[in-house]
Coordinates of C-alpha atoms and ligand atoms in Angstrom, one line a residue:
M1 CA 66.7 -112.2 56.1
K2 CA 64.0 -109.9 54.1
K3 CA 66.6 -110.0 51.0
H4 CA 67.0 -113.3 50.7
I5 CA 63.2 -113.6 50.8
Y6 CA 63.0 -110.7 47.9
A7 CA 65.6 -112.4 46.0
I8 CA 63.5 -115.8 46.2
L9 CA 60.3 -113.8 45.2
L10 CA 62.1 -112.3 42.1
L11 CA 63.9 -115.5 41.2
A12 CA 59.8 -117.0 41.2
T13 CA 58.4 -114.6 39.3
S14 CA 61.0 -114.4 36.2
F15 CA 60.9 -118.5 36.4
I16 CA 56.8 -118.1 35.6
N17 CA 57.4 -115.5 33.5
A18 CA 59.9 -117.6 31.4
Q19 CA 57.3 -120.5 31.8
E20 CA 54.7 -118.7 30.5
I21 CA 55.9 -116.9 27.5
K22 CA 57.2 -120.5 26.1
W23 CA 55.0 -122.5 23.4
S24 CA 53.1 -125.6 25.1
G25 CA 52.6 -128.7 23.7
S26 CA 50.7 -129.8 26.7
R27 CA 47.2 -128.4 25.9
P28 CA 44.7 -129.7 23.2
D29 CA 45.7 -127.5 20.8
G30 CA 49.5 -128.3 21.2
H31 CA 49.3 -130.3 18.3
A32 CA 48.0 -129.4 14.8
P33 CA 44.7 -130.5 13.4
I34 CA 45.5 -134.4 12.7
A35 CA 45.8 -134.4 9.0
V36 CA 48.9 -132.3 9.0
M37 CA 52.1 -134.1 9.5
G38 CA 55.3 -133.4 11.1
D39 CA 53.5 -130.0 12.7
H40 CA 55.3 -130.5 16.2
T41 CA 58.8 -131.4 17.7
H42 CA 59.3 -133.1 21.0
S43 CA 61.6 -132.4 24.3
K44 CA 64.6 -134.4 24.8
G45 CA 64.3 -138.2 25.5
E46 CA 60.5 -137.9 24.3
L47 CA 59.0 -140.6 22.0
M48 CA 56.0 -140.8 20.9
F49 CA 53.8 -143.5 18.7
S50 CA 51.1 -142.4 16.3
Y51 CA 48.5 -144.3 14.2
R52 CA 46.2 -142.1 12.0
Y53 CA 43.1 -143.7 9.8
M54 CA 42.4 -141.5 6.5
Y55 CA 39.5 -141.9 4.5
M56 CA 39.4 -140.1 1.1
T57 CA 36.8 -140.5 -2.1
M58 CA 36.8 -138.9 -5.2
E59 CA 33.5 -139.1 -7.7
N60 CA 32.7 -138.0 -10.7
L61 CA 34.8 -135.7 -13.5
K62 CA 36.3 -132.5 -13.5
Q63 CA 37.9 -130.9 -16.6
G64 CA 39.8 -127.9 -15.5
D65 CA 37.7 -126.7 -13.0
N66 CA 34.1 -127.6 -14.6
D67 CA 32.4 -130.7 -14.0
I68 CA 32.1 -133.0 -16.7
S69 CA 29.7 -135.9 -17.5
F70 CA 30.9 -139.6 -18.1
A71 CA 29.6 -139.2 -21.9
D72 CA 31.9 -136.4 -22.2
A73 CA 34.8 -138.6 -21.2
L74 CA 33.9 -141.5 -23.0
S75 CA 34.0 -139.7 -26.4
Q76 CA 37.5 -139.5 -25.9
Y77 CA 38.5 -142.7 -23.9
M78 CA 37.4 -146.2 -24.0
V79 CA 36.9 -146.4 -20.4
T80 CA 36.1 -143.7 -17.3
P81 CA 36.4 -144.2 -13.7
T82 CA 33.3 -143.3 -12.0
R83 CA 34.8 -143.1 -8.1
M84 CA 37.4 -143.8 -6.1
P85 CA 37.6 -144.6 -2.2
M86 CA 40.7 -145.0 -0.7
Q87 CA 41.9 -145.7 3.0
M88 CA 45.0 -145.4 4.2
H89 CA 46.6 -146.8 8.0
M90 CA 49.3 -144.6 9.0
I91 CA 51.7 -145.9 11.8
G92 CA 54.4 -143.3 13.2
A93 CA 57.0 -142.8 16.0
M94 CA 58.7 -139.8 16.8
Y95 CA 61.9 -139.6 19.2
A96 CA 63.5 -136.4 20.3
P97 CA 67.7 -137.0 20.9
S98 CA 67.7 -133.1 21.9
D99 CA 65.3 -130.3 22.5
R100 CA 66.2 -128.9 18.9
I101 CA 66.2 -132.2 17.0
T102 CA 63.3 -134.9 16.4
L103 CA 63.4 -137.9 14.5
M104 CA 60.2 -139.1 12.7
V105 CA 59.7 -142.5 10.7
M106 CA 55.9 -143.1 9.1
G107 CA 54.9 -146.1 7.3
N108 CA 51.4 -146.8 5.9
Y109 CA 49.1 -149.5 4.5
I110 CA 47.0 -148.3 1.6
S111 CA 43.7 -149.5 0.1
S112 CA 42.0 -148.5 -3.2
T113 CA 38.9 -149.7 -5.5
M114 CA 38.2 -147.9 -8.3
D115 CA 34.8 -148.2 -10.2
H116 CA 34.5 -147.5 -14.0
V117 CA 32.1 -147.8 -16.8
T118 CA 32.9 -148.5 -20.5
R119 CA 32.0 -146.8 -23.6
M120 CA 29.7 -149.8 -24.2
G121 CA 28.0 -149.0 -20.9
Q122 CA 29.5 -151.9 -19.0
T123 CA 30.6 -151.4 -15.0
F124 CA 33.8 -153.0 -13.6
S125 CA 35.7 -152.5 -10.4
T126 CA 39.5 -152.6 -9.8
A127 CA 41.2 -152.7 -6.6
S128 CA 44.8 -152.4 -5.0
S129 CA 46.1 -152.8 -1.7
G130 CA 49.6 -152.8 0.2
F131 CA 52.0 -151.1 1.9
G132 CA 52.8 -147.3 0.5
D133 CA 56.3 -145.4 0.7
T134 CA 58.0 -145.3 4.3
K135 CA 58.9 -141.6 5.0
I136 CA 61.8 -140.7 7.5
A137 CA 62.6 -137.0 8.4
V138 CA 64.6 -135.3 10.8
L139 CA 62.4 -132.0 12.4
Y140 CA 65.1 -129.1 13.5
K141 CA 63.4 -126.5 16.1
F142 CA 65.3 -123.5 15.6
M143 CA 63.3 -120.6 17.1
D144 CA 61.2 -121.1 20.9
K145 CA 59.7 -117.6 22.2
N146 CA 57.3 -115.5 23.3
K147 CA 54.8 -118.1 22.5
Q148 CA 56.1 -119.2 19.1
R149 CA 58.1 -122.0 17.8
M150 CA 59.5 -123.1 14.4
H151 CA 61.1 -125.9 12.8
A152 CA 62.3 -127.3 9.9
Q153 CA 61.7 -130.8 8.0
I154 CA 64.6 -132.5 6.0
G155 CA 62.9 -136.2 5.0
V156 CA 63.1 -138.9 2.7
S157 CA 60.5 -141.0 1.3
I158 CA 61.8 -144.7 0.4
P159 CA 59.6 -146.2 -2.4
T160 CA 58.7 -149.1 -0.5
G161 CA 55.1 -149.2 -2.1
D162 CA 54.6 -151.3 -5.0
I163 CA 54.2 -149.6 -8.5
D164 CA 53.1 -152.9 -10.2
S165 CA 49.9 -153.9 -8.9
E166 CA 47.5 -155.6 -11.1
A167 CA 44.2 -156.6 -11.5
I168 CA 41.7 -158.0 -14.0
T169 CA 39.4 -155.6 -16.4
P170 CA 37.2 -156.5 -18.8
A171 CA 39.6 -155.6 -21.6
S172 CA 42.7 -157.8 -20.2
Q173 CA 40.2 -161.0 -19.4
S174 CA 39.0 -160.7 -23.2
A175 CA 42.8 -160.6 -24.5
F176 CA 43.8 -163.4 -22.0
N177 CA 40.8 -165.4 -23.7
N178 CA 41.5 -164.7 -27.2
G179 CA 45.2 -165.9 -26.3
M180 CA 46.9 -162.3 -26.7
R181 CA 48.0 -162.1 -23.3
P182 CA 50.1 -164.6 -20.8
S183 CA 47.6 -163.6 -18.1
P184 CA 44.2 -162.0 -17.6
E185 CA 45.8 -159.4 -15.1
T186 CA 46.9 -156.3 -16.5
I187 CA 48.7 -153.1 -14.8
L188 CA 46.7 -150.7 -12.9
P189 CA 46.7 -147.1 -13.9
Y190 CA 48.9 -144.3 -11.9
P191 CA 46.5 -143.5 -9.1
M192 CA 45.8 -146.8 -8.0
Q193 CA 49.7 -147.7 -7.7
L194 CA 50.5 -147.7 -4.0
G195 CA 53.9 -145.7 -4.1
S196 CA 55.9 -143.3 -6.2
G197 CA 58.7 -145.9 -7.0
T198 CA 61.5 -142.9 -6.4
F199 CA 63.3 -141.7 -3.6
D200 CA 61.6 -138.4 -2.9
G201 CA 63.0 -135.5 -0.7
E202 CA 60.3 -133.9 2.0
F203 CA 61.0 -130.7 3.2
A204 CA 58.7 -128.4 5.4
L205 CA 58.6 -125.2 7.2
T206 CA 56.4 -124.8 10.1
Y207 CA 55.3 -121.7 12.3
L208 CA 53.4 -122.2 15.4
K209 CA 51.8 -119.3 17.9
Q210 CA 50.3 -119.4 20.9
W211 CA 47.7 -117.4 22.9
S212 CA 46.2 -118.1 26.3
T213 CA 43.2 -119.9 24.9
T214 CA 43.9 -119.8 21.0
S215 CA 46.4 -120.7 18.5
F216 CA 47.6 -120.6 14.9
G217 CA 49.7 -122.4 12.9
A218 CA 51.3 -122.4 9.5
Q219 CA 53.1 -124.8 7.3
A220 CA 54.9 -124.8 3.8
R221 CA 55.7 -128.4 2.5
T222 CA 56.9 -129.7 -0.6
T223 CA 57.7 -133.0 -1.9
L224 CA 60.3 -133.5 -5.0
R225 CA 60.8 -136.4 -6.9
F226 CA 64.2 -137.7 -7.8
G227 CA 65.0 -139.4 -11.0
E228 CA 62.6 -141.8 -12.7
N229 CA 61.3 -145.0 -11.4
D230 CA 61.3 -148.8 -12.9
N231 CA 58.3 -147.9 -15.1
E232 CA 59.7 -145.1 -16.8
Y233 CA 57.6 -142.2 -15.5
T234 CA 57.9 -139.5 -12.3
L235 CA 55.1 -138.5 -10.3
G236 CA 54.7 -134.6 -9.9
N237 CA 56.3 -132.7 -7.4
R238 CA 53.7 -131.5 -4.8
Y239 CA 53.8 -128.0 -3.3
Q240 CA 51.2 -127.3 -0.3
L241 CA 50.8 -124.7 2.2
D242 CA 48.6 -125.3 5.5
T243 CA 47.1 -122.6 7.9
W244 CA 44.9 -123.1 10.9
Y245 CA 43.4 -121.7 13.7
A246 CA 42.3 -123.3 17.1
I247 CA 40.2 -122.8 19.8
N248 CA 40.6 -124.4 23.4
A249 CA 37.2 -125.2 24.4
T250 CA 38.2 -126.9 27.5
A251 CA 41.6 -128.3 29.1
I252 CA 40.7 -131.5 27.3
M253 CA 39.1 -130.2 24.0
S254 CA 40.2 -128.0 20.9
F255 CA 38.3 -127.2 18.1
S256 CA 40.0 -126.3 14.9
A257 CA 39.9 -124.7 11.5
R258 CA 42.2 -125.2 8.4
I259 CA 42.7 -124.5 4.9
R260 CA 44.9 -126.1 2.4
G261 CA 46.3 -125.0 -0.9
L262 CA 47.7 -127.6 -2.8
Y263 CA 49.5 -127.4 -6.3
I264 CA 50.8 -130.9 -8.1
E265 CA 52.8 -131.3 -11.1
E266 CA 51.7 -133.6 -13.8
I267 CA 53.2 -137.0 -14.1
S268 CA 56.5 -137.1 -16.4
G269 CA 57.3 -140.0 -18.7
M270 CA 54.9 -142.8 -19.1
N271 CA 54.5 -146.2 -18.0
P272 CA 55.0 -148.2 -21.3
Q273 CA 52.7 -150.7 -20.2
L274 CA 49.7 -148.5 -19.9
N275 CA 47.6 -147.5 -23.2
P276 CA 46.7 -143.7 -22.5
M277 CA 43.8 -144.1 -24.8
M278 CA 42.4 -146.6 -22.9
V279 CA 41.4 -144.9 -19.8
I280 CA 41.3 -141.3 -18.2
T281 CA 43.3 -142.7 -15.1
A282 CA 46.0 -144.1 -17.6
D283 CA 47.0 -140.5 -19.6
T284 CA 49.8 -138.7 -18.0
A285 CA 48.1 -135.6 -19.1
N286 CA 45.2 -136.3 -16.4
S287 CA 47.7 -135.6 -13.5
G288 CA 48.3 -132.8 -11.4
G289 CA 46.3 -129.8 -10.7
T290 CA 45.6 -126.9 -7.8
L291 CA 43.5 -127.8 -5.0
I292 CA 41.9 -125.7 -2.1
N293 CA 40.8 -128.1 0.7
S294 CA 39.4 -127.0 3.9
G295 CA 39.4 -128.9 7.3
L296 CA 37.3 -128.9 10.4
G297 CA 38.5 -130.6 13.3
V298 CA 38.6 -131.6 17.1
N299 CA 41.3 -132.5 19.2
F300 CA 41.2 -134.1 22.6
Y301 CA 44.2 -134.7 25.0
A302 CA 44.3 -136.1 28.4
P303 CA 46.8 -133.8 30.6
S304 CA 46.5 -136.2 33.7
G305 CA 45.3 -139.3 34.9
S306 CA 45.7 -143.0 33.5
L307 CA 45.6 -141.6 29.8
K308 CA 48.0 -138.9 30.6
N309 CA 49.3 -137.6 27.3
L310 CA 47.3 -139.5 24.9
R311 CA 45.5 -137.8 22.1
L312 CA 42.7 -138.4 19.9
G313 CA 42.4 -135.9 16.5
I314 CA 39.4 -136.3 14.4
E315 CA 39.2 -133.8 11.2
F316 CA 36.9 -134.1 8.3
G317 CA 38.4 -132.6 5.3
Y318 CA 36.3 -130.8 2.3
P319 CA 37.4 -129.4 -1.0
L320 CA 36.4 -125.9 -1.8
Y321 CA 38.4 -125.4 -5.0
Q322 CA 39.8 -127.8 -7.7
D323 CA 41.6 -127.1 -11.1
L324 CA 42.7 -130.1 -12.6
N325 CA 44.9 -131.1 -15.6
G326 CA 42.9 -132.7 -18.3
I327 CA 40.1 -134.9 -17.3
Q328 CA 40.1 -136.4 -13.5
M329 CA 38.0 -137.4 -10.7
K330 CA 36.4 -134.8 -8.5
N331 CA 37.8 -135.0 -4.7
K332 CA 35.1 -135.4 -2.1
E333 CA 35.3 -135.4 1.5
S334 CA 38.1 -136.8 3.6
L335 CA 38.0 -138.1 7.1
T336 CA 41.0 -138.3 9.6
I337 CA 41.3 -140.0 12.9
G338 CA 44.2 -140.2 14.8
L339 CA 45.7 -141.7 18.1
Q340 CA 48.9 -140.1 19.6
Y341 CA 50.8 -141.2 22.7
A342 CA 54.0 -140.0 24.2
L343 CA 56.5 -141.3 26.4
Ligands
CU401 CU1 54.8 -136.3 18.2

């Protein structure tokens, strides 16, 4: 009898130990700061839905890493943008057919406006909105021990976003009035288009580590564009490295700090409908660069009760460094708010 109790106790302790040394998603920092995508995998049979709202804004100009004035830009171009706020709604779903494999799909709706000033001092705005590119991906978890996890992502971005968004500008309106154009609308420059127009590969590698009340994560991610789109250009490849650190303040709330390094290549080719002398954003030399962004966030997680497995993440982003090719608008603050619900 004594022997049996001994055996049961031994089994129980080893079970508890095994539980303790595994990484756990059931804590506020079990998900990365909300602006990080594809940061976690799921256990077999789990289904998760997510909604993210993202607000980003760009304002004023930079040439390389120096601030420049609108007058400087207007000595080379007819028009310069002054401000571009962008909003994005992202709907995603994740499903794990096994403990190792999680499938992911994400769609988004984008709306942007761009304010401009012309060499003559006239101001005007353009806007575009619609569905962006659709992303599908497979996450493969290949390490899960000592409170560490690693997974790889292989994904593809399907070009469902419009690359022919149009708007009326003072120049296109006057050309139309003079009978030089069939319509007063003209195609918008590269940053105002909603998709890449190409099938893009998205690959990522994520490392996660937990301690009793804190955690660390790192993710390397790249977007590689394949081929040329119907408008004869290809957006630049993206290379991104995120690292973050989080502290669980309570069982339902964690705080996080994140740093992202981002390298974006220049657009190759050019849309023949765009005149690169007209506006900064229509010149492909003014695309791509190196950026370092920071993020401060908070995650809320309901471990039990009627809201069990519901998460809310909020992250405020702030650029620390930007070295942009040619002349481009400066990246400013961003805000990401997301809800995630697992079944
Ligand atoms: Cu998920």
